Amino acid sequence: MNIGCGLYLIIYAFAYLRDLVAGSDRHTGLLASGDVEESSPEKDTLYRSYMELIKRAPLLKNLLDRTRRKPLRDYIEIVYDLSKAMQGFYNASPYSNKEVAERGITPGDQWHFAINGKTFYSKGTNIIPFDPFYARTTNDDVRWILESAVKSGQNMLRVWGGGNYQPSDSATAGGVYDFYSACDELGILAWSELIFSDTVYPVNGFLLESIEPEVRQNVRRINRHPSNAQWAGGNEIEGIVTGSESTLSNGQQILDEVSTLFGSEDLALTSSQFLYLFQDFLYNIVTSETRSVPYTDCSTTKGVLSLDPYELRLNNATAGEIYGNSERYNYDATQAFNLSTYPVSRWEDVLSSPDDFKFNGTVVESRDHHPPAGNLSWPNPNAPQGQAQLTEAVNMWLPTPGTSNSNQTFAQWCWSTQVFQSMNMVAQIAWYRRGAGKGENNLGSLVWQLNDIWQGVSWSSIEYSGRWKVLQYGLTNVYTPVIISPFWTAENQTLEVLVTSDVLDSVQGTAQLTWYDWNGTALNVSKQDVTVPSLNNSEVLYASGLSSIIPSGHNASDVWLLLNVSAKVGGKSVTNEQYFTPVSLAEANLSDPQIKVSSKVSGDAILFTLSSSRVAPWTWIDHPLHTIGYFEDSESGAPLNG
């Protein structure tokens, strides 16, 4: 069992895109000029690939069913909204009708994906390299990760710019396994990045000559896949550069130095190294290879001042307005569920927070690379900081593990860190989904990270072995189309309960709130019919004052609230449940629940039944080592555990 890090979350509020996938095949130079005959074999082939993608993706299939009378070229578009006028910017594509539409959203800027004019909420995770040794990765390994993403309700994956270019498929030169072709088949959009990450690159002729063919060939290869949704120039570099202005003695030079290194009078002498590389050089390569896949300079960015010419906003922003991406690094366990510390942004790309059988022993610390050692010291001399953050989080929010058996205690610590990670992530994702109906109009969240490159302390939701961690089941819950969520503000003792929907039409359903004590006795039940507009919320409860919120005559440590919602989506029943505890589980009056497990073989399935004499938070079923799979609800077929 891996240790789950649950202490920090990075948010990318994707602030802009110009258009979405069209899958141009640049190998043949098909879209070099944007001029293609009205009818051609190439066009027919691409149309068929689009149709296959739409049929396989549940979201796109739903749109297809409702827009059958529209031509296929109208199915996919990207709507890009800015508060500043962007008149006349239009990228023609022979295969999809794209436009830059303005909604005048202020303050700041805004963008969202839309298909045939229908906005949708992007839900997903981040992909890192699957193995330290590329050739060791198999199709089965990758297929399991991608199918797990689909099973948990995801529709977009970010290919991290600190890793490697993912292959198209095992049949393409250099490919060892299927990635983009598998995304095409499964209906997952891929946010692709050029492989530049977390540093300032010294721009010179040698660097430019070496990276030009690398970037061009990979963009050309990947663009033919309809799953490719966008290109980012790199990972987190813009923030490093703009932040260096105030923290480094040469910070302004990094951003604004006169560029005399290039050895060419054709280059603007006032270009900075950063701006030249990411605003000009890489942008020109990508846009020369595609007219249908948008480019952003960085995974984390404040957006642009202009699209034509392409000009980054950087720090040219008005205080209090919302621009581009936002990030939340939080290793303070006391702030893990403090709503006031969660970012308010347009779009979220979510990152998770952070003797052989001794939790703080040498073996575990040697696998903990947070914070990084900064040198070749072993074990990591900074690992105690990361271990302390995990320890503090568990002690604060969960019962502290402790038995007379050191192996069992170690397993409890591993388990508890995974539970905290899921609790923290689910709470934040619910907050961002709530934002779709608020002023920030948040329309996406991508979690860091989906997979693992090796065994060890990690932010992943799936272990290197393929085993689902607690977070993967948590994502399945919070990425359900219709969810019910509690939002507790401790400062003013306010509890808000919302039903949130990312369904493209209005949804009707029923919400139920049930207060229990820890013995399992129902104390108070209330039901309410709800109607939730598309990409919005419906309020079920808003109450202040803890003493008036909890059932009369009970202490906060003795009770908890179960939240349920059921609704009809596309003719099928959708259910979701969450819980609210007025105090931390570390302070709750829990007692031995006397858990019992029974199983029965039914055909090809094994049915497990759990029972207890009292409430048992975070009770889980695990499967044996080397078994790859997940547990699912016997009625809905959805992944479910605990």
XYZ file of C-alpha atoms in Angstrom:
642
model
C 0.000 0.000 0.000
C 1.430 3.368 -0.951
C 1.418 6.408 1.286
C -0.970 9.029 -0.056
C 0.029 12.666 0.082
C -2.937 14.898 0.791
C -1.474 18.229 1.706
C -1.306 20.416 -1.321
C -3.370 21.288 -4.279
C -2.342 23.185 -7.403
C -5.038 24.821 -9.430
C -4.783 25.806 -13.051
C -7.540 28.193 -14.045
C -7.161 27.841 -17.774
C -7.804 31.395 -18.822
C -7.845 31.189 -22.525
C -7.912 28.997 -25.600
C -8.511 29.846 -29.201
C -10.017 26.694 -30.619
C -10.372 22.989 -29.929
C -9.455 19.729 -31.580
C -9.637 19.196 -35.302
C -6.910 16.582 -35.650
C -5.139 17.971 -38.701
C -2.699 15.549 -40.272
C 0.395 17.678 -40.758
C 2.408 14.725 -42.003
C 0.777 15.282 -45.367
C 0.793 19.054 -45.138
C -2.976 18.851 -45.335
C -3.673 22.044 -43.430
C -0.583 24.037 -44.300
C -2.668 26.744 -45.905
C -6.072 25.868 -44.548
C -7.276 25.261 -48.101
C -8.802 21.820 -48.719
C -11.158 20.665 -51.396
C -14.802 20.479 -50.318
C -14.749 16.706 -50.767
C -11.614 14.593 -50.394
C -10.508 11.205 -49.043
C -8.576 13.013 -46.313
C -11.682 14.871 -45.225
C -13.802 11.717 -45.237
C -11.217 9.903 -43.121
C -11.108 12.688 -40.578
C -14.888 12.933 -40.470
C -15.037 9.232 -39.667
C -12.459 9.604 -36.897
C -14.526 12.409 -35.392
C -17.680 10.330 -35.573
C -15.929 7.444 -33.841
C -14.700 9.758 -31.083
C -18.140 11.248 -30.577
C -19.822 7.859 -30.471
C -17.413 6.535 -27.860
C -17.370 9.519 -25.511
C -20.501 9.714 -23.322
C -20.473 13.511 -23.256
C -20.003 13.842 -26.992
C -22.517 11.073 -27.646
C -25.115 13.013 -25.671
C -24.463 16.077 -27.795
C -24.593 14.033 -30.987
C -27.995 12.632 -30.063
C -29.360 16.135 -29.613
C -27.790 17.733 -32.683
C -28.255 15.120 -35.380
C -29.494 17.630 -37.917
C -26.321 19.691 -37.718
C -23.413 19.033 -40.079
C -20.441 17.295 -38.468
C -18.226 20.322 -39.007
C -20.456 22.149 -36.499
C -20.027 19.614 -33.717
C -16.839 20.839 -32.114
C -15.951 24.412 -31.340
C -14.065 26.353 -28.750
C -15.525 29.490 -27.328
C -12.959 31.953 -26.126
C -14.183 34.868 -24.049
C -12.187 37.919 -23.056
C -13.313 41.129 -21.462
C -11.085 42.977 -23.941
C -12.193 43.290 -27.548
C -10.673 40.655 -29.825
C -12.311 41.677 -33.073
C -11.811 39.691 -36.237
C -9.796 36.767 -34.863
C -10.924 33.596 -36.637
C -9.067 30.419 -37.492
C -10.599 28.612 -40.429
C -10.780 24.849 -40.326
C -12.256 22.685 -43.063
C -13.437 20.130 -40.528
C -15.038 22.041 -37.668
C -16.770 25.346 -37.312
C -14.778 27.295 -34.733
C -15.151 30.833 -33.588
C -13.897 33.274 -31.037
C -17.109 34.383 -29.359
C -17.327 37.177 -26.786
C -19.544 37.192 -23.731
C -18.112 40.266 -22.074
C -17.408 38.462 -18.810
C -15.750 40.730 -16.279
C -13.724 41.228 -14.226
C -10.729 39.718 -15.960
C -11.090 37.182 -18.739
C -12.777 33.826 -19.325
C -12.717 30.807 -21.594
C -14.513 27.539 -21.845
C -14.836 24.519 -24.074
C -18.076 24.170 -25.994
C -19.406 21.574 -28.414
C -21.985 22.791 -30.902
C -22.533 25.827 -28.719
C -22.992 23.741 -25.578
C -20.579 24.486 -22.750
C -19.406 21.547 -20.642
C -17.386 21.108 -17.461
C -13.985 19.485 -17.966
C -13.099 16.885 -15.333
C -9.839 15.004 -15.214
C -6.336 14.398 -13.949
C -2.671 14.787 -14.882
C -0.525 12.129 -16.563
C 3.163 11.696 -15.703
C 5.559 9.157 -17.309
C 4.327 5.628 -16.696
C 7.746 4.173 -15.866
C 11.350 5.410 -15.447
C 12.224 3.080 -18.346
C 10.085 4.019 -21.325
C 10.514 0.687 -23.127
C 9.197 -1.218 -20.104
C 5.726 0.348 -20.398
C 3.096 -1.910 -21.949
C -0.202 -1.296 -23.682
C -1.971 -3.081 -20.840
C -0.396 -0.736 -18.273
C -1.484 2.396 -20.111
C -4.861 1.050 -21.120
C -5.697 0.302 -17.493
C -4.802 3.846 -16.419
C -6.867 5.448 -19.194
C -9.859 3.165 -18.641
C -9.673 3.928 -14.919
C -9.901 7.624 -15.778
C -13.034 6.987 -17.835
C -14.565 4.839 -15.084
C -14.138 7.684 -12.615
C -16.013 10.163 -14.815
C -13.055 11.990 -16.365
C -13.136 13.554 -19.827
C -9.727 15.288 -20.008
C -6.115 14.405 -19.157
C -3.159 16.773 -18.958
C 0.140 15.398 -20.289
C 2.626 17.016 -17.892
C 5.359 19.128 -19.491
C 7.960 17.838 -17.034
C 7.743 14.316 -18.412
C 7.933 13.067 -21.978
C 6.006 13.337 -25.229
C 3.445 10.550 -25.204
C 3.374 8.241 -28.244
C 0.550 8.072 -30.731
C 0.461 4.281 -30.720
C 2.779 1.294 -30.703
C 2.751 1.114 -34.515
C 4.104 4.656 -35.034
C 7.883 5.049 -35.152
C 9.206 5.508 -31.626
C 5.986 4.317 -30.054
C 6.055 1.548 -27.462
C 2.424 1.689 -26.383
C -0.860 3.297 -27.421
C -1.633 6.668 -25.858
C -3.238 9.252 -28.142
C -4.903 6.549 -30.221
C -6.328 5.087 -27.006
C -7.551 8.546 -25.955
C -9.228 8.861 -29.365
C -10.972 5.547 -28.854
C -12.040 6.179 -25.256
C -13.193 9.744 -25.901
C -10.730 11.475 -23.571
C -9.444 14.932 -24.493
C -5.683 15.358 -24.022
C -4.145 18.630 -22.834
C -0.652 18.297 -24.351
C 2.473 20.174 -23.337
C 5.859 20.788 -24.886
C 8.539 19.302 -22.651
C 9.838 22.388 -20.841
C 9.411 22.640 -17.090
C 10.098 24.679 -13.963
C 13.218 26.535 -15.011
C 14.501 29.431 -17.109
C 16.041 28.318 -20.404
C 19.163 30.142 -21.700
C 18.084 31.020 -25.209
C 20.863 30.724 -27.790
C 21.281 29.509 -31.332
C 22.226 25.971 -30.327
C 19.138 25.557 -28.138
C 16.784 26.901 -30.783
C 18.267 24.725 -33.528
C 17.979 21.607 -31.381
C 14.439 22.090 -30.099
C 12.856 23.272 -33.361
C 12.680 19.825 -35.009
C 11.743 18.184 -31.710
C 8.759 20.462 -31.199
C 7.701 20.543 -34.835
C 7.800 16.778 -35.302
C 5.867 16.028 -32.114
C 3.234 18.677 -32.806
C 2.887 17.380 -36.356
C 2.559 13.777 -35.147
C 0.083 14.417 -32.335
C -2.137 16.939 -34.117
C -3.745 14.239 -36.232
C -5.426 12.823 -33.130
C -8.889 14.282 -32.473
C -8.299 13.828 -28.744
C -5.550 16.481 -28.702
C -7.237 19.518 -27.177
C -4.448 22.066 -26.825
C -0.710 22.746 -26.642
C 0.957 24.459 -23.694
C 4.516 25.707 -24.113
C 5.682 24.228 -20.816
C 5.022 23.565 -17.159
C 4.742 26.447 -14.639
C 7.500 28.572 -16.171
C 5.605 31.850 -16.563
C 5.064 32.154 -12.826
C 8.723 31.421 -12.119
C 9.849 34.147 -14.510
C 7.379 36.811 -13.389
C 8.059 35.945 -9.761
C 11.814 36.269 -10.284
C 11.429 39.992 -10.918
C 10.907 40.616 -7.224
C 12.922 37.741 -5.736
C 16.125 37.589 -7.813
C 18.729 40.262 -8.436
C 18.668 39.465 -12.151
C 14.936 38.813 -12.302
C 14.097 41.751 -14.546
C 16.927 40.702 -16.837
C 15.395 37.254 -17.255
C 12.148 38.828 -18.371
C 13.270 41.943 -20.228
C 16.951 41.689 -21.158
C 18.123 42.886 -24.564
C 18.548 39.786 -26.653
C 22.061 39.877 -28.107
C 22.608 36.122 -27.860
C 20.812 35.034 -30.976
C 23.396 36.131 -33.508
C 20.771 37.351 -35.958
C 19.619 40.837 -36.796
C 16.250 39.381 -37.762
C 15.319 38.834 -34.131
C 13.835 41.677 -32.150
C 16.607 43.000 -29.920
C 14.152 43.857 -27.190
C 12.806 40.330 -26.826
C 13.425 38.655 -23.505
C 14.655 35.102 -23.288
C 11.355 33.933 -21.859
C 9.118 35.931 -24.162
C 11.123 35.054 -27.224
C 11.026 31.326 -26.489
C 7.448 30.896 -25.251
C 5.558 33.841 -26.721
C 7.256 33.885 -30.117
C 9.421 30.903 -31.055
C 7.333 27.968 -29.781
C 4.078 29.753 -30.576
C 5.131 30.206 -34.202
C 6.104 26.543 -34.569
C 2.846 25.235 -33.120
C 0.591 27.605 -35.037
C 2.447 26.928 -38.285
C 1.635 23.235 -37.855
C -2.034 23.561 -36.929
C -4.926 25.936 -37.371
C -7.190 23.992 -35.073
C -5.333 23.257 -31.826
C -4.788 26.256 -29.529
C -1.492 27.260 -27.931
C -0.850 28.697 -24.480
C 2.602 29.669 -23.276
C 2.464 27.706 -20.063
C 0.325 25.362 -17.977
C 0.032 28.134 -15.404
C -0.533 31.550 -16.913
C -2.362 34.824 -16.511
C -3.501 34.719 -20.100
C -3.019 37.168 -22.928
C -3.484 40.821 -23.712
C -3.906 40.052 -27.383
C -4.259 37.021 -29.610
C -3.258 38.704 -32.851
C -0.480 39.521 -32.338
C 0.015 36.974 -29.565
C 0.962 38.961 -26.452
C 1.070 37.577 -22.917
C -0.519 39.438 -20.039
C 2.179 38.558 -17.463
C 1.748 40.982 -14.546
C -0.343 43.486 -16.510
C -3.445 42.815 -14.448
C -5.910 44.769 -12.370
C -5.916 43.863 -8.697
C -9.009 41.912 -7.703
C -9.820 40.698 -11.209
C -9.611 37.047 -12.266
C -7.061 36.111 -14.914
C -5.701 32.837 -16.150
C -4.660 29.973 -13.915
C -4.447 29.889 -10.160
C -2.441 27.593 -7.930
C -2.805 26.579 -4.311
C 0.210 25.100 -2.568
C -0.829 24.236 0.971
C 1.152 22.079 3.380
C -0.566 23.532 6.448
C -2.968 20.876 7.719
C -4.857 23.479 9.738
C -5.975 25.080 6.457
C -6.843 21.857 4.611
C -10.602 22.506 4.678
C -10.603 26.291 5.061
C -12.778 27.464 2.168
C -11.347 30.979 2.323
C -7.942 29.617 1.259
C -9.313 27.854 -1.836
C -8.712 29.746 -5.107
C -11.557 31.479 -6.920
C -10.759 31.056 -10.593
C -12.158 30.343 -14.035
C -10.781 26.822 -14.380
C -8.963 24.463 -12.050
C -6.283 21.925 -12.809
C -6.113 20.228 -9.444
C -2.958 18.801 -7.921
C -3.018 16.684 -4.773
C -1.395 17.853 -1.650
C 1.670 15.456 -0.114
C 13.268 0.388 9.674
C 11.016 -1.043 6.640
C 7.745 -0.864 8.592
C 8.205 2.440 10.389
C 6.285 5.414 9.036
C 9.095 7.877 9.745
C 11.876 5.338 9.229
C 14.821 5.412 6.825
C 13.220 3.306 4.084
C 10.083 5.460 3.906
C 12.045 8.709 4.092
C 14.312 7.534 1.277
C 11.192 7.310 -0.893
C 9.850 10.708 0.175
C 11.191 13.376 -2.200
C 9.208 16.244 -0.727
C 10.818 18.679 -0.337
C 13.572 17.658 -2.798
C 17.025 16.978 -1.374
C 18.703 19.488 -3.676
C 21.718 17.170 -3.912
C 22.601 13.467 -3.980
C 22.228 12.911 -0.233
C 20.508 9.684 0.810
C 18.115 9.349 2.434
C 16.580 12.693 1.542
C 17.641 15.099 4.331
C 14.467 17.135 3.755
C 12.096 14.165 3.906
C 11.331 14.718 7.613
C 9.546 17.937 6.598
C 7.234 16.039 4.257
C 6.704 13.241 6.757
C 5.891 15.796 9.453
C 3.249 17.401 7.231
C 1.594 14.033 6.649
C 1.784 13.201 10.344
C 0.248 16.542 11.343
C -2.612 16.106 8.868
C -3.517 12.638 10.127
C -3.258 13.649 13.786
C -5.490 16.669 13.176
C -8.240 15.140 11.041
C -8.282 11.394 11.799
C -7.816 9.089 14.783
C -4.075 8.650 15.339
C -2.924 5.161 14.289
C -1.389 3.060 17.034
C -1.280 -0.650 17.839
C 1.096 -3.021 19.577
C 2.020 -4.454 16.171
C 4.499 -2.245 14.298
C 3.553 -3.690 10.904
C -0.129 -3.029 11.538
C 0.562 0.491 12.770
C 2.609 1.207 9.642
C -0.266 -0.018 7.455
C -2.670 2.208 9.403
C -0.479 5.247 8.797
C -0.298 4.489 5.073
C -4.059 4.072 4.969
C -4.770 7.230 6.964
C -2.637 9.412 4.680
C -4.589 8.099 1.690
C -7.876 8.863 3.451
C -6.775 12.411 4.238
C -5.631 12.935 0.647
C -9.050 11.918 -0.654
C -10.905 14.018 1.937
C -8.874 17.092 1.050
C -9.088 16.671 -2.706
C -12.800 15.882 -2.819
C -13.574 18.950 -0.685
C -11.638 21.217 -3.034
C -13.023 19.741 -6.254
C -16.550 20.206 -4.900
C -15.647 23.852 -4.240
C -14.444 24.351 -7.811
C -17.486 22.631 -9.306
C -19.602 24.938 -7.140
C -17.832 27.807 -8.921
C -19.588 26.981 -12.206
C -22.667 28.665 -10.766
C -20.792 31.517 -9.089
C -19.204 34.705 -10.367
C -15.922 33.036 -11.280
C -17.791 30.691 -13.659
C -15.301 27.890 -13.066
C -15.568 25.313 -15.841
C -12.941 22.687 -15.202
C -10.759 20.831 -12.717
C -7.824 18.528 -13.417
C -6.268 16.650 -10.490
C -2.572 16.098 -9.942
C -1.930 13.279 -10.440
C -3.464 10.153 -11.966
C -0.633 7.627 -12.289
C 2.710 6.835 -10.655
C 6.191 6.421 -12.110
C 7.373 4.200 -9.218
C 6.485 3.029 -5.717
C 6.758 5.568 -2.923
C 5.194 8.571 -1.236
C 3.097 10.060 -4.003
C 0.261 12.355 -5.045
C -1.190 9.773 -7.433
C -4.710 8.361 -7.295
C -3.550 5.051 -8.814
C -0.488 3.202 -7.548
C 2.373 2.127 -9.797
C 0.980 -1.411 -9.609
C -2.370 -0.217 -10.975
C -4.198 -0.486 -7.658
C -6.792 2.239 -7.058
C -6.022 4.350 -4.012
C -8.728 5.981 -1.910
C -8.538 9.151 -4.007
C -9.485 7.331 -7.217
C -12.757 6.245 -5.627
C -13.135 9.781 -4.268
C -12.787 11.182 -7.782
C -15.463 8.768 -8.981
C -17.769 10.203 -6.332
C -17.077 13.909 -6.824
C -16.987 13.658 -10.644
C -20.497 12.181 -10.755
C -22.648 14.412 -13.023
C -24.889 15.465 -10.110
C -23.338 15.809 -6.647
C -24.377 17.058 -3.222
C -21.755 18.842 -1.119
C -21.456 20.546 2.280
C -19.531 23.829 2.594
C -18.652 24.717 6.176
C -17.197 28.119 7.077
C -15.815 27.880 10.598
C -15.221 31.613 11.015
C -18.943 32.440 11.038
C -20.247 28.906 11.696
C -22.164 28.743 8.423
C -23.164 25.524 6.668
C -24.244 25.601 3.028
C -25.426 22.453 1.229
C -25.610 22.591 -2.570
C -26.592 20.190 -5.316
C -24.273 20.792 -8.288
C -24.799 19.552 -11.834
C -22.554 19.565 -14.895
C -25.312 18.081 -17.051
C -26.062 20.081 -20.202
C -29.777 20.379 -19.374
C -31.731 21.251 -16.267
C -31.944 18.344 -13.814
C -34.690 17.446 -11.351
C -34.055 15.320 -8.294
C -34.503 14.829 -4.579
C -32.040 15.693 -1.827
C -32.120 14.146 1.629
C -30.256 15.245 4.759
C -30.088 12.795 7.673
C -28.451 13.467 11.035
C -27.088 10.402 12.856
C -25.253 9.772 16.076
C -22.164 7.564 16.004
C -24.231 4.579 17.144
C -26.122 4.791 13.851
C -29.386 6.164 15.241
C -31.200 8.529 12.867
C -31.934 11.791 14.692
C -33.411 14.034 12.026
C -34.429 13.539 8.372
C -35.402 16.151 5.795
C -36.178 15.818 2.081
C -36.347 18.448 -0.610
C -37.063 18.417 -4.337
C -34.395 20.236 -6.316
C -34.098 21.632 -9.828
C -30.573 22.401 -10.956
C -29.953 24.473 -14.107
C -27.236 23.397 -16.533
C -23.737 23.858 -15.071
C -25.106 25.338 -11.887
C -26.124 24.783 -8.271
C -29.311 24.480 -6.273
C -29.255 25.377 -2.589
C -30.607 22.747 -0.204
C -29.580 24.309 3.105
C -28.080 27.522 4.384
C -27.830 27.791 8.158
C -25.719 29.629 10.711
C -24.763 28.877 14.281
C -23.478 25.400 15.070
C -25.832 24.923 18.006
C -28.836 25.507 15.754
C -27.459 23.372 12.904
C -26.902 20.131 14.817
C -29.845 18.217 16.337
C -31.076 19.717 19.588
C -29.687 18.177 22.753
C -26.573 16.702 21.151
C -22.909 17.648 21.174
C -21.045 18.342 17.939
C -18.676 15.433 18.615
C -21.595 12.975 18.858
C -23.327 13.566 15.502
C -22.731 13.619 11.768
C -24.775 14.463 8.666
C -25.340 12.162 5.672
C -26.194 13.964 2.425
C -27.887 12.139 -0.475
C -29.186 13.226 -3.855
C -30.901 11.224 -6.588
C -31.752 12.525 -10.047
C -32.627 11.411 -13.555
C -29.971 12.073 -16.201
C -30.569 10.839 -19.723
C -33.292 8.516 -18.515
C -30.995 6.893 -15.954
C -30.897 7.306 -12.189
C -27.858 9.102 -10.785
C -27.135 9.081 -7.065
C -24.489 10.736 -4.932
C -23.733 10.933 -1.243
C -21.416 12.913 0.963
C -21.114 13.558 4.668
C -20.438 16.413 7.067
C -18.916 16.129 10.529
C -19.181 19.210 12.767
C -15.803 18.307 14.291
C -12.740 16.483 13.011
C -12.933 12.692 13.084
C -9.986 12.925 15.473
C -12.360 14.606 17.955
C -15.492 12.572 17.213
C -16.773 10.112 19.829
C -16.070 6.994 17.794
C -16.112 3.499 19.264
C -15.308 0.010 17.999
C -17.854 -0.631 15.202
C -17.310 -4.423 15.251
C -17.112 -4.733 11.474
C -18.059 -7.993 9.800
C -17.433 -8.977 6.187
C -19.132 -11.755 4.258
C -18.823 -12.779 0.623
C -20.765 -14.854 -1.877
C -19.861 -16.015 -5.366
C -22.517 -15.130 -7.929
C -21.595 -16.215 -11.446
C -18.454 -14.333 -12.454
C -18.826 -11.871 -9.569
C -18.094 -11.965 -5.865
C -20.598 -10.056 -3.725
C -19.205 -8.572 -0.512
C -21.436 -7.491 2.357
C -20.154 -5.316 5.203
C -22.015 -4.907 8.479
C -21.255 -3.226 11.792
C -22.903 -2.478 15.113
C -21.969 1.216 14.938
C -20.984 3.808 12.356
C -17.575 2.990 10.867
C -16.095 5.911 8.867
C -13.765 5.025 5.991
C -14.302 1.284 6.116
C -12.745 -0.213 3.013
C -12.312 -3.457 1.128
C -8.913 -4.121 -0.406
C -7.843 -6.774 -2.878
C -4.699 -8.939 -2.837
C -1.360 -7.790 -4.146
C -0.921 -8.238 -7.922
C -4.695 -8.179 -8.426
C -5.747 -5.332 -10.719
C -9.337 -4.192 -10.524
C -11.819 -2.085 -8.616
C -14.961 -2.686 -6.600
C -18.279 -1.488 -7.958
C -21.809 -0.968 -6.731
C -23.944 -4.022 -7.493
C -26.928 -1.881 -8.510
C -25.476 1.027 -10.488
C -22.300 -0.646 -11.724
C -20.327 2.472 -10.740
C -16.974 2.087 -8.957
C -17.625 2.173 -5.207
C -15.741 1.389 -2.022
C -16.232 2.380 1.589
